[in-house]
PDB file of C-alpha atoms in Angstrom:
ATOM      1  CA  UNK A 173     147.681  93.989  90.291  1.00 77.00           C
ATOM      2  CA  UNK A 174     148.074  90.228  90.528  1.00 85.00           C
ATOM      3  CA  UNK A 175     144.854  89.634  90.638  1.00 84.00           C
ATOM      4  CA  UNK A 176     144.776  87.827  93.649  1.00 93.00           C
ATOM      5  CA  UNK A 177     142.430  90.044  95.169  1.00 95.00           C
ATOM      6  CA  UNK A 178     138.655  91.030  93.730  1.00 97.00           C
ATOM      7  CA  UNK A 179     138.179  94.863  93.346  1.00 97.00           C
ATOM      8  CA  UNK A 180     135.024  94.040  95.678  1.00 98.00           C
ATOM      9  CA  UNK A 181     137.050  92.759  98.278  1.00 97.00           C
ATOM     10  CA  UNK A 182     139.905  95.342  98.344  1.00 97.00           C
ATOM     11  CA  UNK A 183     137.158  98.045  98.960  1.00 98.00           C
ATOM     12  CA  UNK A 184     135.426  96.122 101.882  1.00 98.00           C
ATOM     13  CA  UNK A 185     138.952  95.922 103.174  1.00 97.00           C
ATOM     14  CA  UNK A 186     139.328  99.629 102.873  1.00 98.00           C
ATOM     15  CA  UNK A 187     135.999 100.562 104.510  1.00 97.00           C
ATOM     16  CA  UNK A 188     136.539  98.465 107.636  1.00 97.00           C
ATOM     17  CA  UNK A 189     140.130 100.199 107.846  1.00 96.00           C
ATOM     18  CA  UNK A 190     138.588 103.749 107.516  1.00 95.00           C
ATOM     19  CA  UNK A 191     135.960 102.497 110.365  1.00 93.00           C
ATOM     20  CA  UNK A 192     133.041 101.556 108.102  1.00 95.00           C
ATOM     21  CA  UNK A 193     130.832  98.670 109.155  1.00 95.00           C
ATOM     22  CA  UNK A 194     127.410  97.203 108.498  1.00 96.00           C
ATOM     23  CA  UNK A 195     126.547  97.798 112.108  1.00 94.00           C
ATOM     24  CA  UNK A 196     126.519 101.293 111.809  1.00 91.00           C
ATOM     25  CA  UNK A 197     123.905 103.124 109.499  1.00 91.00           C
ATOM     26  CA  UNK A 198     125.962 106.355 109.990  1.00 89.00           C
ATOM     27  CA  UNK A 199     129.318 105.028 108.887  1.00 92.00           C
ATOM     28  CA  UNK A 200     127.846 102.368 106.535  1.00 96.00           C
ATOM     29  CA  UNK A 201     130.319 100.805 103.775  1.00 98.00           C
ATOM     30  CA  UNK A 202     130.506 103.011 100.553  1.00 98.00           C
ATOM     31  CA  UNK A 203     131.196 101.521  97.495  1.00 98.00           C
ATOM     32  CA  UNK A 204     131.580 103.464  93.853  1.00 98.00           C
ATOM     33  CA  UNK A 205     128.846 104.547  91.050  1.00 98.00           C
ATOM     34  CA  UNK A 206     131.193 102.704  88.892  1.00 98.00           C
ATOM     35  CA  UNK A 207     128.766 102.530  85.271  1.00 98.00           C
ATOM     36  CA  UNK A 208     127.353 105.811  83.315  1.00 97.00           C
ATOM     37  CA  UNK A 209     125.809 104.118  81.160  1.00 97.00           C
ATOM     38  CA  UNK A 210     121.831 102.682  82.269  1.00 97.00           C
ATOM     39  CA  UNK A 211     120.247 103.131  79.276  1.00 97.00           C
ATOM     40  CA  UNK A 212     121.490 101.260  76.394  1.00 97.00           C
ATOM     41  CA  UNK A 213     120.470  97.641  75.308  1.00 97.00           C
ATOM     42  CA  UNK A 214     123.627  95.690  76.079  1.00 97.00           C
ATOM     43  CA  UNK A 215     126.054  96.727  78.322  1.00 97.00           C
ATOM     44  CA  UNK A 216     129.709  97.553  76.608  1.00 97.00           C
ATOM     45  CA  UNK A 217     132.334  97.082  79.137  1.00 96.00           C
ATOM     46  CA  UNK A 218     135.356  97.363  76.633  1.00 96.00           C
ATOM     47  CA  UNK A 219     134.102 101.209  76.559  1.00 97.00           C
ATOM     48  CA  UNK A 220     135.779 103.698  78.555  1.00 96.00           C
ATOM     49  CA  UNK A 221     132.415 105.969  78.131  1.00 96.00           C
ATOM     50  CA  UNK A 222     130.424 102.954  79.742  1.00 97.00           C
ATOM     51  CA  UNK A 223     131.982 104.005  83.027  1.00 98.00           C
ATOM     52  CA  UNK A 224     131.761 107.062  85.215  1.00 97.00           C
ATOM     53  CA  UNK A 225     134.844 109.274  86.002  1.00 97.00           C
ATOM     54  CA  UNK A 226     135.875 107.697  89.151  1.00 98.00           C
ATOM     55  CA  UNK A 227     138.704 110.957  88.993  1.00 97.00           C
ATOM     56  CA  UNK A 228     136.132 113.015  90.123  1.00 97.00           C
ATOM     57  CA  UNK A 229     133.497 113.142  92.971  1.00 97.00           C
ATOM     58  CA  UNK A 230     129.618 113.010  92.483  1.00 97.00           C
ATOM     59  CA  UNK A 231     129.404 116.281  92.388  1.00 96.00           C
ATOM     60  CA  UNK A 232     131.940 116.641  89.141  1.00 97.00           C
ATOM     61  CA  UNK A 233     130.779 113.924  86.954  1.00 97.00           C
ATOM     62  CA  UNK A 234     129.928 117.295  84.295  1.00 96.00           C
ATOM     63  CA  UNK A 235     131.761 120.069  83.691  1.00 96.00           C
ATOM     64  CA  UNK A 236     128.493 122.604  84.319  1.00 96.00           C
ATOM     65  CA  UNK A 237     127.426 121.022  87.694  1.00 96.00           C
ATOM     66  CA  UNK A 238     131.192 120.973  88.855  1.00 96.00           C
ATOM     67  CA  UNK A 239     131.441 124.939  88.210  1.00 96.00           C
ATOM     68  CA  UNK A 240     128.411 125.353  90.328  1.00 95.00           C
ATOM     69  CA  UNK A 241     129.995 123.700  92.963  1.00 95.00           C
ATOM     70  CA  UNK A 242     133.139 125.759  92.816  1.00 94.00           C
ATOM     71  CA  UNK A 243     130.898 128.972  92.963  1.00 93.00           C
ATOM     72  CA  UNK A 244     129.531 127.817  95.882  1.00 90.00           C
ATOM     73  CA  UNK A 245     132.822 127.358  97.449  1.00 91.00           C
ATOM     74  CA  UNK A 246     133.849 130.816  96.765  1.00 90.00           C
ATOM     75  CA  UNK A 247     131.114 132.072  97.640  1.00 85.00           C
ATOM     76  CA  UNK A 248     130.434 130.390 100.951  1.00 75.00           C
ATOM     77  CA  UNK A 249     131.107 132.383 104.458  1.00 66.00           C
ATOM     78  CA  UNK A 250     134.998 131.672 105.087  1.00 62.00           C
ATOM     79  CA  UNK A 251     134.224 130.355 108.966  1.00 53.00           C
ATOM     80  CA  UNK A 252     131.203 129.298 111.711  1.00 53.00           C
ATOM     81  CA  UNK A 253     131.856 130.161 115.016  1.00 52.00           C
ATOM     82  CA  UNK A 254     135.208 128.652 115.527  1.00 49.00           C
ATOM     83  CA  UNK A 255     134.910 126.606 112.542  1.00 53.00           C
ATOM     84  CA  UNK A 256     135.956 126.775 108.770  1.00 58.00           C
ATOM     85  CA  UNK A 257     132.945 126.666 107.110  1.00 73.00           C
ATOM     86  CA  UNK A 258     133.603 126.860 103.235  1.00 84.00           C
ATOM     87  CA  UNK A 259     133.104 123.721 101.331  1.00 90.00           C
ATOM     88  CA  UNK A 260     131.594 122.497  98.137  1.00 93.00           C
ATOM     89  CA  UNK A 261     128.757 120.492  99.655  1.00 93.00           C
ATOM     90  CA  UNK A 262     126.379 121.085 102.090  1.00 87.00           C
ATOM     91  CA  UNK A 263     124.946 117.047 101.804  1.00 89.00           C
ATOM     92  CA  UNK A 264     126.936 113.783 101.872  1.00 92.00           C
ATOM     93  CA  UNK A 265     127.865 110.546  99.958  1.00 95.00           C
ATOM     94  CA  UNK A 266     126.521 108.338 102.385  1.00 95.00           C
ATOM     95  CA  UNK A 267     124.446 108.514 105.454  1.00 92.00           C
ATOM     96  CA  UNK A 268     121.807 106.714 107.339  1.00 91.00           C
ATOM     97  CA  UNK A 269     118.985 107.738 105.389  1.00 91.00           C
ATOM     98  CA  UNK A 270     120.934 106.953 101.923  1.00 94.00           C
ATOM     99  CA  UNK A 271     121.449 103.459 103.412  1.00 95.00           C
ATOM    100  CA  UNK A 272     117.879 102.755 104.391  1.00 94.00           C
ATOM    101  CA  UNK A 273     116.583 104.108 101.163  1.00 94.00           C
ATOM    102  CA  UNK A 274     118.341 102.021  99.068  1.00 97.00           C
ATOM    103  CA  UNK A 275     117.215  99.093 101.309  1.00 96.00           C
ATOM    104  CA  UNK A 276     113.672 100.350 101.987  1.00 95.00           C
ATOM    105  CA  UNK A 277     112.249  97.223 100.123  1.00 95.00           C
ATOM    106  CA  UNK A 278     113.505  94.702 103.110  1.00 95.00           C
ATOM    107  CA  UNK A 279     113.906  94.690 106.618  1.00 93.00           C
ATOM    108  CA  UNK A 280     114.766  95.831 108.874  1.00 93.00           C
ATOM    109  CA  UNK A 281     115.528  98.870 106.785  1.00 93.00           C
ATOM    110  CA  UNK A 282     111.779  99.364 106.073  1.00 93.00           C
ATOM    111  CA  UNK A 283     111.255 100.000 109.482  1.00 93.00           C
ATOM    112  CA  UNK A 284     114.331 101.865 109.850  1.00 91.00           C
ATOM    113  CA  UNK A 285     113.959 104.042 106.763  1.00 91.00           C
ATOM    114  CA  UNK A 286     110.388 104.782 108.617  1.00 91.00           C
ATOM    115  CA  UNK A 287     111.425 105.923 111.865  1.00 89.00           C
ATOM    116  CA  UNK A 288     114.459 108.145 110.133  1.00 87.00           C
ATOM    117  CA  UNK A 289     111.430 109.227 107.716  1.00 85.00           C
ATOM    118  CA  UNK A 290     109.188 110.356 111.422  1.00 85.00           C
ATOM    119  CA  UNK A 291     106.992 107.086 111.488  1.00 84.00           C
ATOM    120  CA  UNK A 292     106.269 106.991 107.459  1.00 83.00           C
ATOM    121  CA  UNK A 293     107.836 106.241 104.021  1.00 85.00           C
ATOM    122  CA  UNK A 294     108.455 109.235 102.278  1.00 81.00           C
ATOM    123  CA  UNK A 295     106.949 111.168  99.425  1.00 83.00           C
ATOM    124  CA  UNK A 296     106.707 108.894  96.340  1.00 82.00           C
ATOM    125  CA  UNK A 297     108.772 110.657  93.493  1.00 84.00           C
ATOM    126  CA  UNK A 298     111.840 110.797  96.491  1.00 87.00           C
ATOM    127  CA  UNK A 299     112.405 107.227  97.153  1.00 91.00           C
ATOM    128  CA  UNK A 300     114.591 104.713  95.315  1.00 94.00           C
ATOM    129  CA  UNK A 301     112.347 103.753  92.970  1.00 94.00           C
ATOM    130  CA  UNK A 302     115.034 103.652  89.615  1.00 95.00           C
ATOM    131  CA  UNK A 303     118.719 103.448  89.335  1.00 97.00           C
ATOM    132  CA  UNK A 304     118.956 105.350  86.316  1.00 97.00           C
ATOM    133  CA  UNK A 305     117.129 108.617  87.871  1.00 96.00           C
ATOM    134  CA  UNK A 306     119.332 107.941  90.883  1.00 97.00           C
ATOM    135  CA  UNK A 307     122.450 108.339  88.693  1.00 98.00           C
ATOM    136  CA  UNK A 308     121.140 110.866  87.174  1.00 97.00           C
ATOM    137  CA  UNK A 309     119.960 113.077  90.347  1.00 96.00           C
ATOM    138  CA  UNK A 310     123.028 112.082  91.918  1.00 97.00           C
ATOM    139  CA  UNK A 311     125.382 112.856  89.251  1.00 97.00           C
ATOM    140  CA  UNK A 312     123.565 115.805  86.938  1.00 95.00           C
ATOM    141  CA  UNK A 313     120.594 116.894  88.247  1.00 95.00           C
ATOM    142  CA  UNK A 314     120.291 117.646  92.292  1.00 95.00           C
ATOM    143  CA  UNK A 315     122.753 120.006  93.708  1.00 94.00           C
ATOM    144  CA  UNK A 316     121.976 118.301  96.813  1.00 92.00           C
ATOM    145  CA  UNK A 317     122.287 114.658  96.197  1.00 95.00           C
ATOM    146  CA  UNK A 318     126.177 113.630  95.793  1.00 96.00           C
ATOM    147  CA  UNK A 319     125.413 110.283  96.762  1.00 96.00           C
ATOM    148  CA  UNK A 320     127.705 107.259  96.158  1.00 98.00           C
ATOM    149  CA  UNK A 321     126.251 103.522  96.172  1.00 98.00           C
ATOM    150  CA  UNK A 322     126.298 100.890  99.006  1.00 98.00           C
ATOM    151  CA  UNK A 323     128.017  97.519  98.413  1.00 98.00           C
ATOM    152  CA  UNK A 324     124.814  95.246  97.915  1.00 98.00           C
ATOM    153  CA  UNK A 325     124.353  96.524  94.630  1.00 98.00           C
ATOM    154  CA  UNK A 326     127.012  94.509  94.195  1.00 98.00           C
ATOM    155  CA  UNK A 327     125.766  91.069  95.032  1.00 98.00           C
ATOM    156  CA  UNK A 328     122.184  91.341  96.690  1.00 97.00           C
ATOM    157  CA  UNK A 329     119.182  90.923  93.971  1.00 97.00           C
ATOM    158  CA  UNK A 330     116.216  91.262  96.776  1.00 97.00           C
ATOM    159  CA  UNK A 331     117.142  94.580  97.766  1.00 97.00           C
ATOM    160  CA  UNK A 332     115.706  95.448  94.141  1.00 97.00           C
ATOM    161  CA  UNK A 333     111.963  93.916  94.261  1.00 97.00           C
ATOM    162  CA  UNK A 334     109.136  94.615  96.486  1.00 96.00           C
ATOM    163  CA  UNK A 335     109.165  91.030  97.399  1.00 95.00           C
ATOM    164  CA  UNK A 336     107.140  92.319 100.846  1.00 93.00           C
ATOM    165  CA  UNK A 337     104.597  93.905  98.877  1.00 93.00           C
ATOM    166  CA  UNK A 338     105.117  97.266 100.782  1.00 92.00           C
ATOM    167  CA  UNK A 339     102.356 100.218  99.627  1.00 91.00           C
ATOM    168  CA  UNK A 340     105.635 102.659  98.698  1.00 89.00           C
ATOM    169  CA  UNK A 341     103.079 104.732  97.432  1.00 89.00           C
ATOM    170  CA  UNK A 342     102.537 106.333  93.757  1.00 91.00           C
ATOM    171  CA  UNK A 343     104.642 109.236  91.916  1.00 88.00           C
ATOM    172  CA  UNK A 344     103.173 111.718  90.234  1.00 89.00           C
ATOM    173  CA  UNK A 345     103.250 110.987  87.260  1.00 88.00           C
ATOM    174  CA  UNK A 346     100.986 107.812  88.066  1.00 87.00           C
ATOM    175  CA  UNK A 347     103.837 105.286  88.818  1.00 87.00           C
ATOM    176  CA  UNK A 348     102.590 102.873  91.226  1.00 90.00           C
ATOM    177  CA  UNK A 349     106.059 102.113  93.203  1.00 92.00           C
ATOM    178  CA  UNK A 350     106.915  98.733  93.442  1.00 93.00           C
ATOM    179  CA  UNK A 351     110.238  97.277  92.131  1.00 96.00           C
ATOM    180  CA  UNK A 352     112.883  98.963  91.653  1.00 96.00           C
ATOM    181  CA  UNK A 353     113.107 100.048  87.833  1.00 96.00           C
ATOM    182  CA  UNK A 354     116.466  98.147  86.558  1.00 98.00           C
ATOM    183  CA  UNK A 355     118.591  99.333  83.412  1.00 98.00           C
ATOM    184  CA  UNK A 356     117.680  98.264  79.506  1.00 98.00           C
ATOM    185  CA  UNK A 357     120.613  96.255  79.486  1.00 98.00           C
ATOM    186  CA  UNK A 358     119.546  94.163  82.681  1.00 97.00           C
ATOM    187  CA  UNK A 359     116.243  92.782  80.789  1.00 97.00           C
ATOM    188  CA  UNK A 360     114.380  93.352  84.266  1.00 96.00           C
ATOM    189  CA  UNK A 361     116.380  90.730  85.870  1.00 97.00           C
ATOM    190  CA  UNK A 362     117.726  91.743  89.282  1.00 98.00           C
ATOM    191  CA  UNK A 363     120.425  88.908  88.992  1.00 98.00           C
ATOM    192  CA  UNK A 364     121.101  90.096  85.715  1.00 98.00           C
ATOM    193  CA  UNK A 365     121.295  93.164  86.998  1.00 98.00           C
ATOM    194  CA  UNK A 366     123.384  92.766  90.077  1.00 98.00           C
ATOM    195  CA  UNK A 367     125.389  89.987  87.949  1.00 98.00           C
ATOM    196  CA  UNK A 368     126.734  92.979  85.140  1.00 98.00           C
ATOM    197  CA  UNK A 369     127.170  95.179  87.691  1.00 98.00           C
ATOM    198  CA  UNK A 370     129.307  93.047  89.558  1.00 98.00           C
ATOM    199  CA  UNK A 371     131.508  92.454  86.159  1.00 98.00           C
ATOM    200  CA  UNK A 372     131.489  96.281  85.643  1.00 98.00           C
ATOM    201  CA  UNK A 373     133.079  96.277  88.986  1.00 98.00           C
ATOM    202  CA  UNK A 374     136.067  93.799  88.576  1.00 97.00           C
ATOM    203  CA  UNK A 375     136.693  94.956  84.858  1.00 96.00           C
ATOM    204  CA  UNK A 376     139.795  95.995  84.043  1.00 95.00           C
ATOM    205  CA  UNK A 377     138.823  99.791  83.119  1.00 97.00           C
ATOM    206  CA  UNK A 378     137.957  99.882  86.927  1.00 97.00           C
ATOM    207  CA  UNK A 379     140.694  97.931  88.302  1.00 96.00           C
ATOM    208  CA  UNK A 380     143.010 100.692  86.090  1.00 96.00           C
ATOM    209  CA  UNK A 381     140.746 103.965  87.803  1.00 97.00           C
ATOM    210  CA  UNK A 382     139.772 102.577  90.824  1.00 97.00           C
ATOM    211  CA  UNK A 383     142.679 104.428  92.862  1.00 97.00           C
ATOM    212  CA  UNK A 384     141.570 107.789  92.239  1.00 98.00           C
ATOM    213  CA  UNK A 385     138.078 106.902  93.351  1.00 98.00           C
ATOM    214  CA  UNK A 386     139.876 104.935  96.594  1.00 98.00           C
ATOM    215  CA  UNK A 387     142.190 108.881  97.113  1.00 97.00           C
ATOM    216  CA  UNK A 388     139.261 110.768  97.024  1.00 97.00           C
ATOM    217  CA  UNK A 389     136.921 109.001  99.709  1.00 97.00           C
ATOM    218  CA  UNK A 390     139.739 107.047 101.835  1.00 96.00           C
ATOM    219  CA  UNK A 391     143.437 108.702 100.757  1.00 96.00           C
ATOM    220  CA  UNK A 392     144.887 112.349 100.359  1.00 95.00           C
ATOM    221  CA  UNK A 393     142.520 114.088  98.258  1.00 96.00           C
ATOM    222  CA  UNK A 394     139.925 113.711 101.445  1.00 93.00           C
ATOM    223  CA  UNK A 395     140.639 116.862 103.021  1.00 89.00           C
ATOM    224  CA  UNK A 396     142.609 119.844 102.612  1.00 90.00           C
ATOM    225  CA  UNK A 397     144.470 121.301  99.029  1.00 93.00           C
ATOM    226  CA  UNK A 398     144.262 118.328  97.527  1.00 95.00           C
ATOM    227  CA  UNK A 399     140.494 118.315  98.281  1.00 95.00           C
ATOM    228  CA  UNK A 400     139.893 121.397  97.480  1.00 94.00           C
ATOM    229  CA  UNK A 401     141.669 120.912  93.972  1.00 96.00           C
ATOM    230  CA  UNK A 402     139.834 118.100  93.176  1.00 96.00           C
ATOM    231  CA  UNK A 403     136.401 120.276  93.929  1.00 96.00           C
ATOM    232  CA  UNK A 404     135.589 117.372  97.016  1.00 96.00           C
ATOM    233  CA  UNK A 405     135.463 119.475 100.285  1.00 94.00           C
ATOM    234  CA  UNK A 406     132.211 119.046 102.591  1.00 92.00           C
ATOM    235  CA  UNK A 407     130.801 120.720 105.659  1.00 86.00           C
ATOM    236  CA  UNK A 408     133.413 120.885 108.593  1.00 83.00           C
ATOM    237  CA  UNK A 409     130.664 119.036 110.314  1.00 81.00           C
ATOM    238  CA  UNK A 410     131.274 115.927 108.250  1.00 86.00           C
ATOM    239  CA  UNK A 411     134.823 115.414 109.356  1.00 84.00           C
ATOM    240  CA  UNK A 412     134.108 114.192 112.684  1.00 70.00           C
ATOM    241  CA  UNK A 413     137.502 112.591 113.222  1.00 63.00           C
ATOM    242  CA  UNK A 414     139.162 115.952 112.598  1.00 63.00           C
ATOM    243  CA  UNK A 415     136.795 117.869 115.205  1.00 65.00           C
ATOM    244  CA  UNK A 416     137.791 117.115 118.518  1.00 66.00           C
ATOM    245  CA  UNK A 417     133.862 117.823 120.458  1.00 68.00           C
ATOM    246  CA  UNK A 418     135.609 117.284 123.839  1.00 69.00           C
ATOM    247  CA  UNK A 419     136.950 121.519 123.856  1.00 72.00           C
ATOM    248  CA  UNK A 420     132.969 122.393 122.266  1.00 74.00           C
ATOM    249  CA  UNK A 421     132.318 124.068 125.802  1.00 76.00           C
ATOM    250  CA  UNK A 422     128.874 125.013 123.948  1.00 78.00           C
ATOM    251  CA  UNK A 423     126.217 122.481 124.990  1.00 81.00           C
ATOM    252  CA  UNK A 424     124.134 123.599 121.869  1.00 81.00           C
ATOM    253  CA  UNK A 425     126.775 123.623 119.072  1.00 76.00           C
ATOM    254  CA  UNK A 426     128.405 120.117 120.283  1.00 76.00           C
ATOM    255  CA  UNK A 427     124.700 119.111 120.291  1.00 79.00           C
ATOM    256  CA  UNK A 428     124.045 120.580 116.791  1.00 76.00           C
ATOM    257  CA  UNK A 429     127.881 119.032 115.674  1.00 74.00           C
ATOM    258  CA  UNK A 430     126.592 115.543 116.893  1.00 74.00           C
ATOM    259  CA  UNK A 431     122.978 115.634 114.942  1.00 75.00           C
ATOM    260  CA  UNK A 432     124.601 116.690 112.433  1.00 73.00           C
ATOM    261  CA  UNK A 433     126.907 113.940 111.802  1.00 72.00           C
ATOM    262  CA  UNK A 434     124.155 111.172 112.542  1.00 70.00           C
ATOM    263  CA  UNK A 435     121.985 112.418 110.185  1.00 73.00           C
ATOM    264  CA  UNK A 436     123.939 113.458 107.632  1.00 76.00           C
ATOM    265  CA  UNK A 437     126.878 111.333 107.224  1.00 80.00           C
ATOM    266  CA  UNK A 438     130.573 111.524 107.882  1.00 87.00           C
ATOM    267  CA  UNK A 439     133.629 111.085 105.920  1.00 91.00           C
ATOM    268  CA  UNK A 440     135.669 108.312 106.513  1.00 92.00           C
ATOM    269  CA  UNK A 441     138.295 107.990 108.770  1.00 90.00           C
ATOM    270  CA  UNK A 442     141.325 108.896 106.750  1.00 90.00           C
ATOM    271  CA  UNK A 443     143.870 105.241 105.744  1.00 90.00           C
TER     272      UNK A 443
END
């Protein structure tokens, strides 16, 4: 509020409270989708509609994808094992595999994305190749990617070009993968890009939302009514603060519990 303070900042502050760090792939920093917009010519930050609903999780950024979501919820077995089991995802905003994907283009994430991958990079039309089909998969199209955004979008260009020349392989539809494919308004410029996005970040339409985004992943709305309300519950598996494994006497489900979380994701520790 007094501007003392960059909206960057305050979240790095928040993810190292909630236990976040960059030493740990599993519990890697997450930072916002904060922009809806990646295909016009100029980006229009004095637009509310430029932005995404940072109300609402991934998973309600539209109205027919959020229903979906609900009806899974209802319709999801009430309990596993011991465990409440109804939630409205199944996948996670941020894991170890999210993290290295995004970073695939430098190391050591190439190698890590790899050996998460079993030794290869995956198929060609599933890796980061574009950030407009990522917002788009993440916030229309796949019911199982929810995924929220890392902070070097915020400041790190190289993560966006193939400046190691890896063979990423080609898509389908003939795309040789190389770069990663920027938005119109970013002219192909990964400064440019990073540069906007970074503005997008501090503006004052996010600075005014922000909050809500901050209650869903880090405050009240993480767990429980609220959560449910605000259509942002995950597997019980992902709250691994809130399980304690120690009373698990079952070798196989605290084994299960554990692979889980490391491959998955987990929420953040609750501030």
């Amino acid at each position: 509020q007094k501007r003392e303070i960059s909206n960057f900042d305050y979240l790095m502050y928040l993810n190292t409270l909630a236990g976040r760090s960059y030493n740990d792939y599993m519990q890697y920093p997450v930072f916002p989708w904060v922009l809806a917009d990646y295909h016009s010519e100029t980006l229009n930050l004095t637009n509310p509609h430029t932005f995404r609903d940072l109300s609402k999780p991934m998973g309600a950024q539209t109205v027919e994808r959020k229903q979906k979501f609900i009806q899974r919820f209802n319709e999801v077995e009430k309990s596993e094992g011991d465990l409440p089991a109804q939630c409205h995802y199944c996948t996670h905003y941020s894991s170890a595999i999210i993290v290295a994907s995004y970073l695939v283009r430098m190391e050591p994430f190439t190698q890590t994305f790899c050996s998460l991958q079993g030794g290869s990079f995956d198929v060609a039309d599933r890796m980061f190749h574009s950030v407009k089909s990522t917002w788009e998969s993440a916030s229309r199209d796949n019911m199982s990617d929810v995924r929220e955004l890392i902070p070097e979008f915020f400041y790190l260009p190289e993560f966006l070009t193939n400046a190691n020349h890896f063979e990423l392989g080609c898509m389908q539809d003939g795309t040789v993968l190389g770069d990663v494919q920027l938005p119109p308004w970013a002219d192909g410029d990964p400064h440019k890009f990073i540069h906007l996005h970074r503005q997008a970040l501090e503006s004052d339409y996010v600075s005014a939302h922000l909050h809500c985004w901050i209650d869903l992943i880090f405050g009240h709305k993480q767990h429980g009514s609220a959560a449910v309300e605000a259509v942002n519950t995950y597997h019980p598996y992902f709250y691994g603060d809130k399980m304690d494994l120690n009373n698990i006497k079952d070798p196989l489900i605290k084994s299960t519990i554990l692979g889980f979380i490391s491959n998955f994701g987990q929420i953040p520790k609750q501030v």
